[in-house]
Amino acid sequence: MLTLLILAVILYAGFISAYMYVFLRQRDRRIAHKRFFTALSKILDEKTEEKSIGQTIDEIHLNFKKLAEYNGYISREIRTPQDLIETFVHLVDTGREDYLKNMGVENPSAVRERALRILGAMQVISPFSRLAPEEANTMSALDQAVQTNDVVPSKNLLHQLAGKFELSYASARKLENEKRIATMVSVIGVVLTTVFGIMGVVPLLLRP
């Protein structure tokens, strides 16, 4: 009986740890959204037109960089500020303006319009910035080869890209399988925690 109780406690502690892990990740995500969206709304205020595009983009990158230094969600899951700007636009477009206002953004719709213009400028200035460094270098070299009509380098770079696409596809499939297995293990863990918890508690309740 004592063994069952110990096992139930261990499983329950594991379940609580997993819950806290998910909770903390969600907290980091909300904090990241709040701080970046607040900074974005201040950068893209009504005086944005008085600043150059380059200055505005530099301010956005600065805030993103500092946020990434202190927020785990940013450093783990977000590669560029464009990703968060697109999230902002999506929230406005899907009727989540109250969510943004609760984060300190006074006029989400107005910020959205300016954010879209900045996104377009970012894409023109750094079209490959959202790729991994190696992929970005390959695409930049390919772009240069195309502009200068260098056929042989272009073909070589295309072969390199094909190999990287194949590797990325294989990695994605592996990750998907790992996630599926992790989900199954989590479900089994919850079920076992519940079962052993009941097995440990019921005898105590039935004891005269």
Short mmCIF file of C-alpha atoms in Angstrom, two decimals:
data_model
loop_
_atom_site.label_atom_id
_atom_site.label_comp_id
_atom_site.label_asym_id
_atom_site.label_seq_id
_atom_site.Cartn_x
_atom_site.Cartn_y
_atom_site.Cartn_z
CA MET A 1 0.00 0.00 0.00
CA LEU A 2 2.81 2.38 0.89
CA THR A 3 4.47 1.68 -2.47
CA LEU A 4 1.29 2.61 -4.31
CA LEU A 5 1.02 5.85 -2.38
CA ILE A 6 4.62 6.79 -3.16
CA LEU A 7 4.13 5.99 -6.83
CA ALA A 8 0.93 8.04 -6.92
CA VAL A 9 2.72 11.00 -5.33
CA ILE A 10 5.58 10.76 -7.85
CA LEU A 11 3.20 10.63 -10.81
CA TYR A 12 1.13 13.47 -9.42
CA ALA A 13 4.29 15.56 -8.93
CA GLY A 14 5.22 14.83 -12.54
CA PHE A 15 1.81 15.97 -13.71
CA ILE A 16 2.07 19.19 -11.69
CA SER A 17 5.55 19.83 -13.09
CA ALA A 18 4.29 19.42 -16.65
CA TYR A 19 1.36 21.74 -15.94
CA MET A 20 3.68 24.39 -14.47
CA TYR A 21 5.96 24.09 -17.51
CA VAL A 22 3.05 24.78 -19.86
CA PHE A 23 1.77 27.58 -17.61
CA LEU A 24 5.14 29.33 -17.51
CA ARG A 25 5.53 29.09 -21.29
CA GLN A 26 2.10 30.69 -21.74
CA ARG A 27 3.03 33.40 -19.24
CA ASP A 28 6.25 34.18 -21.14
CA ARG A 29 4.26 34.35 -24.36
CA ARG A 30 1.77 36.84 -22.93
CA ILE A 31 4.52 38.99 -21.41
CA ALA A 32 6.37 39.00 -24.75
CA HIS A 33 3.22 40.06 -26.59
CA LYS A 34 2.43 42.80 -24.11
CA ARG A 35 5.91 44.34 -24.10
CA PHE A 36 6.52 44.10 -27.83
CA PHE A 37 3.05 45.30 -28.82
CA THR A 38 3.31 48.22 -26.41
CA ALA A 39 6.70 49.17 -27.86
CA LEU A 40 5.38 48.73 -31.40
CA SER A 41 2.42 51.02 -30.77
CA LYS A 42 4.74 53.72 -29.41
CA ILE A 43 7.17 53.41 -32.31
CA LEU A 44 4.36 53.44 -34.89
CA ASP A 45 2.50 56.38 -33.40
CA GLU A 46 1.20 59.37 -35.33
CA LYS A 47 4.72 60.81 -35.58
CA THR A 48 5.95 57.80 -37.54
CA GLU A 49 5.67 59.73 -40.81
CA GLU A 50 8.27 62.19 -39.51
CA LYS A 51 10.88 59.44 -39.17
CA SER A 52 12.70 57.59 -41.90
CA ILE A 53 11.80 53.96 -42.64
CA GLY A 54 15.31 52.95 -41.60
CA GLN A 55 15.02 54.67 -38.22
CA THR A 56 11.65 53.07 -37.53
CA ILE A 57 12.95 49.60 -38.43
CA ASP A 58 16.04 50.13 -36.26
CA GLU A 59 13.84 51.01 -33.28
CA ILE A 60 11.73 47.88 -33.80
CA HIS A 61 14.83 45.66 -34.03
CA LEU A 62 16.30 47.26 -30.90
CA ASN A 63 13.20 46.53 -28.84
CA PHE A 64 12.97 42.99 -30.21
CA LYS A 65 16.62 42.33 -29.39
CA LYS A 66 16.34 43.55 -25.81
CA LEU A 67 13.12 41.61 -25.28
CA ALA A 68 14.75 38.42 -26.59
CA GLU A 69 17.51 38.79 -24.01
CA TYR A 70 15.09 38.49 -21.11
CA ASN A 71 12.13 36.51 -22.42
CA GLY A 72 12.38 32.76 -23.00
CA TYR A 73 9.46 32.64 -25.43
CA ILE A 74 11.15 35.10 -27.77
CA SER A 75 14.57 33.47 -27.68
CA ARG A 76 13.13 29.96 -28.18
CA GLU A 77 10.38 30.40 -30.72
CA ILE A 78 10.61 33.75 -32.52
CA ARG A 79 13.31 34.43 -35.11
CA THR A 80 12.54 38.00 -36.20
CA PRO A 81 10.31 40.92 -35.15
CA GLN A 82 8.32 40.39 -38.36
CA ASP A 83 6.76 37.30 -36.78
CA LEU A 84 5.40 39.33 -33.86
CA ILE A 85 4.25 42.15 -36.11
CA GLU A 86 2.30 39.64 -38.19
CA THR A 87 0.78 38.26 -34.98
CA PHE A 88 -0.31 41.79 -34.09
CA VAL A 89 -1.96 42.27 -37.50
CA HIS A 90 -3.65 38.88 -37.22
CA LEU A 91 -5.08 39.73 -33.79
CA VAL A 92 -6.59 42.94 -35.16
CA ASP A 93 -7.98 41.20 -38.24
CA THR A 94 -9.62 38.48 -36.13
CA GLY A 95 -11.39 40.87 -33.79
CA ARG A 96 -8.98 40.68 -30.85
CA GLU A 97 -8.60 44.42 -30.42
CA ASP A 98 -9.78 44.24 -26.79
CA TYR A 99 -6.93 41.82 -26.10
CA LEU A 100 -4.49 44.36 -27.53
CA LYS A 101 -6.07 47.28 -25.69
CA ASN A 102 -5.67 45.37 -22.42
CA MET A 103 -1.97 45.24 -23.26
CA GLY A 104 -1.75 49.00 -23.56
CA VAL A 105 -2.31 49.49 -27.31
CA GLU A 106 -4.73 52.42 -27.54
CA ASN A 107 -5.62 52.26 -31.24
CA PRO A 108 -4.82 48.81 -32.69
CA SER A 109 -6.41 49.53 -36.08
CA ALA A 110 -4.23 52.58 -36.70
CA VAL A 111 -1.11 50.73 -35.61
CA ARG A 112 -2.08 47.86 -37.93
CA GLU A 113 -1.99 50.07 -41.03
CA ARG A 114 1.45 51.45 -40.15
CA ALA A 115 2.70 47.98 -39.21
CA LEU A 116 1.77 46.62 -42.65
CA ARG A 117 3.76 49.37 -44.36
CA ILE A 118 6.78 48.62 -42.18
CA LEU A 119 6.46 44.90 -42.88
CA GLY A 120 6.58 45.62 -46.60
CA ALA A 121 9.68 47.76 -46.16
CA MET A 122 11.39 45.07 -44.08
CA GLN A 123 10.72 42.51 -46.79
CA VAL A 124 12.28 44.74 -49.44
CA ILE A 125 15.33 45.64 -47.36
CA SER A 126 16.01 42.14 -45.96
CA PRO A 127 14.04 39.60 -48.00
CA PHE A 128 15.79 36.58 -46.44
CA SER A 129 16.11 37.74 -42.83
CA ARG A 130 13.52 35.24 -41.61
CA LEU A 131 15.53 32.28 -42.82
CA ALA A 132 18.28 30.52 -40.89
CA PRO A 133 21.70 32.16 -41.48
CA GLU A 134 22.96 29.39 -43.79
CA GLU A 135 19.75 29.42 -45.83
CA ALA A 136 19.76 33.22 -46.01
CA ASN A 137 23.34 33.21 -47.31
CA THR A 138 22.43 30.66 -49.98
CA MET A 139 19.41 32.67 -51.10
CA SER A 140 21.43 35.91 -51.18
CA ALA A 141 24.09 34.23 -53.31
CA LEU A 142 21.42 32.83 -55.64
CA ASP A 143 19.79 36.24 -55.95
CA GLN A 144 23.14 37.78 -56.82
CA ALA A 145 23.86 35.05 -59.38
CA VAL A 146 20.47 35.57 -61.03
CA GLN A 147 20.98 39.32 -61.23
CA THR A 148 24.38 38.88 -62.89
CA ASN A 149 23.19 36.05 -65.20
CA ASP A 150 25.75 33.57 -63.84
CA VAL A 151 24.18 30.29 -64.95
CA VAL A 152 26.64 27.79 -63.43
CA PRO A 153 26.62 29.24 -59.89
CA SER A 154 22.83 29.47 -60.06
CA LYS A 155 22.52 25.77 -60.90
CA ASN A 156 24.92 24.81 -58.10
CA LEU A 157 22.98 26.87 -55.60
CA LEU A 158 19.71 25.33 -56.74
CA HIS A 159 21.14 21.86 -56.12
CA GLN A 160 22.20 22.97 -52.64
CA LEU A 161 18.71 24.28 -51.96
CA ALA A 162 17.14 21.01 -53.12
CA GLY A 163 19.32 19.08 -50.67
CA LYS A 164 18.40 21.43 -47.84
CA PHE A 165 14.69 21.12 -48.64
CA GLU A 166 14.97 17.33 -48.48
CA LEU A 167 16.77 17.54 -45.13
CA SER A 168 14.19 19.97 -43.77
CA TYR A 169 11.34 17.68 -44.85
CA ALA A 170 12.95 14.70 -43.13
CA SER A 171 13.53 16.72 -39.97
CA ALA A 172 9.93 17.93 -39.97
CA ARG A 173 8.63 14.36 -40.24
CA LYS A 174 10.89 13.24 -37.40
CA LEU A 175 9.73 16.13 -35.21
CA GLU A 176 6.09 15.33 -35.96
CA ASN A 177 6.60 11.71 -34.90
CA GLU A 178 8.37 12.81 -31.71
CA LYS A 179 5.51 15.17 -30.86
CA ARG A 180 2.98 12.39 -31.43
CA ILE A 181 4.87 10.07 -29.11
CA ALA A 182 5.24 12.80 -26.48
CA THR A 183 1.49 13.44 -26.57
CA MET A 184 0.75 9.73 -26.10
CA VAL A 185 3.16 9.55 -23.17
CA SER A 186 1.54 12.59 -21.57
CA VAL A 187 -1.95 11.10 -21.89
CA ILE A 188 -0.77 7.78 -20.44
CA GLY A 189 0.89 9.66 -17.59
CA VAL A 190 -2.33 11.47 -16.72
CA VAL A 191 -4.33 8.24 -16.83
CA LEU A 192 -1.82 6.39 -14.63
CA THR A 193 -1.70 9.29 -12.18
CA THR A 194 -5.47 9.20 -11.84
CA VAL A 195 -5.63 5.41 -11.51
CA PHE A 196 -2.87 5.11 -8.93
CA GLY A 197 -4.20 8.09 -7.04
CA ILE A 198 -7.59 6.40 -6.75
CA MET A 199 -5.96 3.10 -5.80
CA GLY A 200 -4.03 4.82 -3.05
CA VAL A 201 -6.89 6.86 -1.64
CA VAL A 202 -9.80 4.39 -1.78
CA PRO A 203 -8.28 1.87 0.71
CA LEU A 204 -7.71 4.69 3.16
CA LEU A 205 -11.34 5.75 2.88
CA LEU A 206 -12.55 2.18 3.35
CA ARG A 207 -10.33 1.51 6.36
CA PRO A 208 -12.47 1.09 9.48
#
